[in-house]
Coordinates of C-alpha atoms and ligand atoms in Angstrom, one line a residue:
M1 CA 148.3 46.9 223.2
I2 CA 147.3 44.1 220.7
V3 CA 144.5 42.1 222.2
N4 CA 143.9 38.3 222.0
R5 CA 140.2 37.4 222.1
Q6 CA 139.6 33.9 223.4
F7 CA 136.5 31.7 223.8
R8 CA 137.0 29.8 227.1
L9 CA 134.6 26.9 227.9
K10 CA 132.5 28.1 230.9
R11 CA 130.0 25.2 231.3
R12 CA 129.2 22.0 229.4
P13 CA 126.4 22.5 226.9
H14 CA 123.3 20.3 226.9
G15 CA 121.8 20.1 223.4
R16 CA 122.8 22.9 221.1
V17 CA 125.7 25.1 222.0
E18 CA 124.9 28.5 223.4
R19 CA 127.0 31.6 223.6
A20 CA 126.6 31.6 227.4
D21 CA 128.5 28.2 227.5
F22 CA 131.6 30.4 226.9
D23 CA 133.5 33.3 228.3
F24 CA 134.7 35.6 225.6
L25 CA 137.7 37.2 227.2
E26 CA 140.5 39.6 226.1
S27 CA 144.1 39.4 227.2
P28 CA 147.4 40.7 225.8
V29 CA 149.0 38.7 223.0
P30 CA 151.5 36.3 224.6
E31 CA 155.3 36.8 224.2
P32 CA 157.0 33.5 223.2
A33 CA 159.5 32.1 225.6
E34 CA 162.5 30.1 224.4
G35 CA 161.0 27.1 222.5
Q36 CA 157.7 28.8 221.8
A37 CA 156.2 30.7 218.9
V38 CA 153.0 32.8 218.3
A39 CA 150.6 32.4 215.4
R40 CA 148.1 34.9 214.2
N41 CA 145.0 32.8 213.5
L42 CA 143.5 33.4 210.1
Y43 CA 140.8 30.8 209.7
L44 CA 139.1 28.5 212.2
S45 CA 137.7 25.2 211.2
L46 CA 134.3 24.4 212.6
D47 CA 133.8 20.6 213.0
P48 CA 131.2 18.4 214.6
T49 CA 134.0 17.1 216.9
N50 CA 134.1 20.6 218.5
R51 CA 130.8 19.6 220.1
I52 CA 132.2 16.2 221.2
W53 CA 135.2 17.9 222.9
M54 CA 132.8 20.0 224.9
T55 CA 131.2 16.9 226.4
D56 CA 132.7 15.0 229.4
M57 CA 132.6 11.5 227.8
E58 CA 135.1 8.9 226.8
Q59 CA 136.6 10.0 223.5
Y60 CA 139.7 10.0 221.4
M61 CA 141.2 13.1 223.1
P62 CA 140.6 14.6 226.5
P63 CA 137.5 16.8 226.6
V64 CA 138.2 20.5 226.8
A65 CA 138.5 21.4 230.5
L66 CA 136.2 24.1 232.0
G67 CA 138.1 27.4 231.8
E68 CA 140.3 26.2 228.9
V69 CA 140.4 27.9 225.5
M70 CA 138.0 26.1 223.2
R71 CA 139.9 23.6 221.1
G72 CA 139.6 24.0 217.4
G73 CA 141.5 23.4 214.2
G74 CA 142.8 26.4 212.2
I75 CA 145.3 27.9 209.9
G76 CA 147.5 30.8 211.0
R77 CA 150.7 32.6 210.3
I78 CA 153.7 32.7 212.6
V79 CA 154.2 36.3 213.9
A80 CA 157.0 35.7 216.4
S81 CA 159.2 32.7 217.0
R82 CA 161.8 31.4 219.5
H83 CA 161.1 27.9 218.4
P84 CA 163.5 26.0 216.0
G85 CA 160.6 24.5 214.1
Y86 CA 158.9 27.7 213.1
K87 CA 160.0 31.0 211.5
E88 CA 158.2 34.3 211.2
G89 CA 155.9 34.2 208.2
D90 CA 155.4 30.4 208.2
L91 CA 151.8 29.2 207.5
V92 CA 150.8 26.6 210.1
S93 CA 147.8 24.3 210.4
G94 CA 146.7 22.6 213.6
L95 CA 144.8 23.0 216.9
L96 CA 145.1 26.7 217.1
G97 CA 142.0 27.2 219.2
W98 CA 139.1 29.6 219.2
Q99 CA 141.2 32.7 219.7
D100 CA 143.0 35.4 217.6
Y101 CA 146.5 34.3 218.6
C102 CA 147.9 30.9 219.5
L103 CA 151.0 30.3 221.7
I104 CA 152.7 27.3 220.2
G105 CA 154.9 25.1 222.5
A106 CA 152.9 26.0 225.6
P107 CA 152.7 23.4 228.4
G108 CA 149.9 20.9 227.8
E109 CA 150.0 21.3 224.0
L110 CA 148.4 18.1 222.5
L111 CA 149.8 18.2 219.0
P112 CA 152.3 20.8 217.6
P113 CA 150.9 22.6 214.5
A114 CA 152.4 21.6 211.2
V115 CA 154.1 24.1 208.8
I116 CA 152.2 23.9 205.5
P117 CA 153.5 25.0 202.0
D118 CA 152.7 28.6 201.2
G119 CA 151.9 29.9 197.8
L120 CA 149.9 26.8 196.6
P121 CA 147.2 27.7 194.0
I122 CA 144.6 26.5 196.5
P123 CA 142.7 28.9 198.7
L124 CA 143.1 28.6 202.5
P125 CA 139.5 27.5 203.2
T126 CA 140.0 24.7 200.6
L127 CA 143.2 23.7 202.4
M128 CA 141.0 23.1 205.5
G129 CA 138.3 21.3 203.5
A130 CA 138.5 19.2 200.4
C131 CA 142.4 19.4 200.3
G132 CA 142.8 19.4 204.1
M133 CA 141.8 17.3 207.1
T134 CA 138.2 16.7 206.0
G135 CA 139.4 15.7 202.5
L136 CA 141.9 13.3 204.1
T137 CA 139.1 11.9 206.4
A138 CA 137.0 11.1 203.3
Y139 CA 140.0 9.8 201.3
F140 CA 141.4 7.3 203.9
G141 CA 138.1 6.3 205.4
L142 CA 136.8 5.4 201.9
T143 CA 139.8 3.9 200.3
V144 CA 141.4 2.0 203.2
I145 CA 138.2 0.9 205.1
G146 CA 135.5 1.1 202.5
E147 CA 137.6 -0.4 199.7
P148 CA 135.0 0.3 196.9
K149 CA 135.4 -1.6 193.7
P150 CA 134.3 -0.3 190.3
G151 CA 130.6 -0.8 189.8
E152 CA 129.9 -1.2 193.5
T153 CA 127.3 1.0 195.2
V154 CA 128.6 3.5 197.8
V155 CA 126.2 5.4 200.0
V156 CA 127.3 8.4 202.1
S157 CA 125.3 10.4 204.6
A158 CA 125.7 14.1 205.4
A159 CA 126.6 14.0 201.7
A160 CA 126.6 17.8 201.0
G161 CA 128.9 18.4 203.9
A162 CA 132.7 18.7 204.1
V163 CA 133.5 15.0 204.4
G164 CA 130.5 13.7 202.5
S165 CA 131.0 15.7 199.4
V166 CA 134.6 14.5 199.0
V167 CA 133.6 10.9 199.8
G168 CA 131.1 10.9 196.9
Q169 CA 133.5 12.5 194.4
V170 CA 136.4 10.2 195.3
A171 CA 134.1 7.2 195.1
K172 CA 133.1 8.4 191.6
I173 CA 136.8 8.7 190.6
L174 CA 137.3 5.1 191.7
G175 CA 134.4 4.0 189.5
A176 CA 131.7 3.3 192.0
R177 CA 128.0 4.2 191.7
V178 CA 127.5 6.9 194.3
V179 CA 124.3 7.7 196.3
G180 CA 124.3 10.7 198.7
I181 CA 121.9 11.3 201.6
A182 CA 121.2 14.9 202.5
G183 CA 118.5 17.1 204.0
G184 CA 116.3 18.9 201.4
R185 CA 115.7 19.0 197.7
Q186 CA 118.2 21.8 197.2
K187 CA 121.1 19.9 198.6
C188 CA 120.1 16.7 196.7
E189 CA 120.2 18.7 193.5
L190 CA 123.6 20.0 194.3
L191 CA 124.9 16.5 194.9
V192 CA 123.9 15.3 191.4
K193 CA 124.5 18.5 189.4
E194 CA 127.6 20.0 191.0
F195 CA 129.4 17.0 192.7
G196 CA 128.4 14.4 190.1
F197 CA 126.7 11.8 192.3
D198 CA 124.6 9.3 190.5
A199 CA 121.6 9.8 192.8
A200 CA 120.7 11.7 195.9
V201 CA 118.1 10.9 198.6
D202 CA 116.4 13.4 200.8
Y203 CA 116.1 12.0 204.3
K204 CA 113.6 14.8 205.3
A205 CA 111.1 13.7 202.6
P206 CA 108.2 11.5 203.8
D207 CA 109.2 8.8 201.2
F208 CA 112.8 8.7 202.3
L209 CA 112.9 4.8 202.5
A210 CA 111.3 4.4 199.1
Q211 CA 113.8 7.0 197.6
L212 CA 116.7 5.0 199.2
A213 CA 115.4 1.7 197.8
A214 CA 115.0 3.2 194.3
A215 CA 118.5 4.7 194.4
T216 CA 120.1 1.4 195.5
P217 CA 118.6 -1.3 193.4
K218 CA 121.6 -3.6 193.9
G219 CA 121.8 -2.9 197.6
V220 CA 124.7 -1.1 199.3
D221 CA 128.4 -2.3 199.2
V222 CA 129.9 0.5 201.1
N223 CA 128.2 2.7 203.7
F224 CA 130.3 5.7 204.6
E225 CA 128.5 6.6 207.8
N226 CA 128.5 10.2 209.0
V227 CA 125.2 10.5 210.8
G228 CA 124.1 7.5 212.8
G229 CA 120.5 7.1 214.1
T230 CA 117.6 6.1 211.9
I231 CA 119.4 7.2 208.7
M232 CA 122.2 4.7 209.5
E233 CA 119.6 2.0 210.3
A234 CA 117.9 2.5 207.0
V235 CA 121.1 2.1 205.0
V236 CA 122.3 -0.9 207.1
A237 CA 119.0 -2.6 206.2
R238 CA 120.0 -2.3 202.5
M239 CA 123.6 -3.4 202.9
N240 CA 124.8 -6.5 201.0
L241 CA 126.6 -9.6 202.1
Y242 CA 130.3 -8.8 202.9
S243 CA 129.7 -5.1 202.6
R244 CA 131.9 -2.5 204.4
M245 CA 131.0 0.3 206.7
P246 CA 133.6 3.0 207.6
L247 CA 132.1 4.6 210.7
C248 CA 133.4 8.2 210.4
G249 CA 130.8 10.1 212.6
M250 CA 127.4 10.0 214.2
I251 CA 126.5 13.7 214.1
S252 CA 122.8 13.0 214.9
T253 CA 123.9 11.9 218.4
Y254 CA 126.4 14.7 219.4
N255 CA 123.8 17.0 221.0
E256 CA 122.2 14.2 223.0
D257 CA 123.0 13.5 226.6
T258 CA 122.2 9.8 226.3
A259 CA 123.8 7.2 224.0
P260 CA 121.6 5.5 221.4
R261 CA 121.3 1.7 221.2
Y262 CA 121.5 -0.2 217.9
D263 CA 120.6 -3.7 216.6
L264 CA 123.9 -5.4 215.6
R265 CA 122.2 -8.5 214.2
P266 CA 122.4 -7.3 210.5
F267 CA 126.2 -7.0 210.9
L268 CA 126.4 -10.7 211.8
M269 CA 123.8 -12.0 209.4
K270 CA 125.3 -10.1 206.4
R271 CA 128.9 -10.3 207.7
I272 CA 129.2 -6.5 207.4
R273 CA 132.7 -5.2 208.3
L274 CA 132.2 -2.2 210.5
Q275 CA 135.2 -0.1 211.4
G276 CA 135.4 3.2 213.3
F277 CA 138.3 5.5 212.6
I278 CA 139.8 8.8 213.5
I279 CA 141.7 10.7 210.9
T280 CA 144.9 10.8 213.0
D281 CA 145.0 7.0 212.5
F282 CA 146.4 7.8 209.1
K283 CA 148.9 10.6 210.0
D284 CA 151.8 8.7 208.5
R285 CA 150.1 8.9 205.1
F286 CA 148.9 12.6 205.3
I287 CA 151.5 13.8 202.7
E288 CA 150.5 11.1 200.2
G289 CA 146.8 11.8 200.7
S290 CA 147.2 15.6 200.5
M291 CA 149.1 15.3 197.3
Q292 CA 146.5 13.1 195.7
L293 CA 143.6 15.4 196.8
A294 CA 145.4 18.5 195.6
Q295 CA 146.1 16.9 192.3
W296 CA 142.5 15.9 191.7
H297 CA 141.4 19.4 192.8
M298 CA 143.8 21.1 190.4
E299 CA 142.7 18.8 187.6
G300 CA 139.1 19.9 188.2
R301 CA 138.0 16.4 189.3
L302 CA 137.5 17.2 193.0
K303 CA 135.2 20.2 193.5
S304 CA 135.3 22.0 196.8
R305 CA 132.6 24.1 198.5
E306 CA 133.1 26.2 201.6
T307 CA 130.7 28.1 203.8
V308 CA 132.7 31.0 205.3
V309 CA 131.4 32.9 208.4
E310 CA 133.0 36.3 209.1
G311 CA 134.4 37.0 212.6
L312 CA 135.7 34.9 215.5
D313 CA 132.9 36.3 217.8
R314 CA 130.4 34.3 215.8
A315 CA 132.1 30.9 216.3
P316 CA 129.6 29.4 218.9
E317 CA 126.5 30.3 216.8
A318 CA 128.2 29.2 213.6
L319 CA 129.0 25.8 215.1
N320 CA 125.2 25.1 215.3
M321 CA 125.0 25.5 211.5
L322 CA 126.5 22.0 211.3
F323 CA 123.6 20.6 213.3
D324 CA 121.0 22.7 211.5
G325 CA 122.4 21.7 208.1
T326 CA 122.8 25.3 207.0
N327 CA 126.4 24.7 205.8
I328 CA 127.3 23.4 202.4
G329 CA 130.8 21.8 202.3
K330 CA 133.4 22.9 204.7
L331 CA 132.4 25.4 207.4
V332 CA 135.1 27.9 208.4
V333 CA 135.3 31.1 210.3
R334 CA 137.5 33.9 208.9
I335 CA 139.0 35.6 211.9
Ligands
LIG1 P1 129.4 18.5 207.6 O1 130.0 19.6 206.7 O2 128.9 17.2 206.9 O3 128.2 19.1 208.4 C1 127.3 18.4 209.1 C2 126.1 18.0 208.3 O4 125.4 16.9 208.9 C3 125.1 19.1 208.2 O5 125.3 20.0 207.1 C4 123.8 18.3 208.0 O6 123.4 18.2 206.7 C5 124.1 16.9 208.6 N1 123.3 16.7 209.9 C6 123.4 17.4 211.0 N2 122.6 16.9 211.9 C7 121.9 15.8 211.3 C8 121.0 14.9 211.8 N3 120.5 14.9 213.0 N4 120.5 14.0 210.9 C9 121.0 13.9 209.6 N5 122.0 14.8 209.1 C10 122.4 15.7 210.0 O7 130.4 18.1 208.7 P2 131.8 17.3 208.5 O8 131.9 16.9 207.1 O9 132.8 18.1 209.2 O10 131.5 16.0 209.4 C11 130.7 15.0 208.9 C12 130.8 13.8 209.9 O11 132.2 13.3 209.8 C13 130.5 14.1 211.3 O12 129.8 13.0 211.9 C14 131.9 14.2 211.9 O13 131.9 13.9 213.3 C15 132.7 13.2 211.1 N6 134.1 13.5 211.1 C16 134.9 12.4 211.5 C17 136.2 12.5 211.5 C18 137.1 11.4 211.9 O14 138.3 11.5 212.0 N7 136.5 10.2 212.2 C19 136.9 13.7 211.0 C20 136.0 14.8 210.5 C21 134.6 14.6 210.5 P3 121.9 18.0 206.2 O15 121.4 19.3 205.7 O16 122.1 17.0 205.0 O17 121.1 17.5 207.3

């Protein structure tokens, strides 16, 4: 019998995720009924939003219910199909879950996985990172909400991560001056040397505020916000009149049980345009965005880094890498 291993959410974590928050169960691979298909999952995308989905709070999708397979993005290959939209051998991308096999078309499915082109000269982890959902998050959040103009200063936090590293590179392509915020000297060096940022600021250094001021002598025109908390407040303090702030994420808060409180007065005084967004807001433009990112990547103008963890069974501990900062670029699990 071929076995399907699944992580099912057993209890809601407080703080960091623990393995004991899940049951790791084995069951037979499902047989597709009429209108269903089965995908063999190949890669799992680990995202800060996995942690949000584990929490019972108001959010943009229902939280994962206790006992349910942990929700997660992934890439897989169709191994059996009785669904008109999928044929055996298709490569699919979508919410395939923390499991070896995904039954597509099952009751309660939130979004059907999309068939993606096979045979592209782009590795699968990159199709989940710089040329996938995280790349699209960076591209649309920056271009549609941030609207950087040539010569303006763009600051991005969690800059050495999946979204942040693409934000900085796209902002450079658009002619902006780019400053990344990341934890530690090594990551800051990477931002400048590998990703071509103009400057990098280490938020863990004791002189973080002085570094930020030195790197943004003309203030900040676009703050692409990934972190929240005191880092966000430090950047907001340097934002210019009529500047823009795409609010993409607030990872510093996801392991906290209580919501932070912020001073909104600078947004009024400096007429800062703050807009939160979720990548699915741009779903009608995914093809256009993907083509642009793939083109830049193939031209060598958009570099991609991935951190690949081996083995589905390591998913819960690997998720914590996003909160420890031990990932560089897109974090994926090879199943
Ligand atoms: P990353 O690859 O950027 O990984 C997370 C990084 O965040 C870590 O590497 C770490 O880098 C940094 N970090 C973690 N905790 C803290 C903290 N307390 N203070 C400062 N930095 C911290 O993840 P993603 O690129 O996938 O996601 C980045 C952000 O984008 C998240 O907030 C996520 O929720 C959001 N997002 C939003 C989407 C949307 O549709 N709105 C879609 C995808 C992502 P370091 O070593 O520098 O600390």
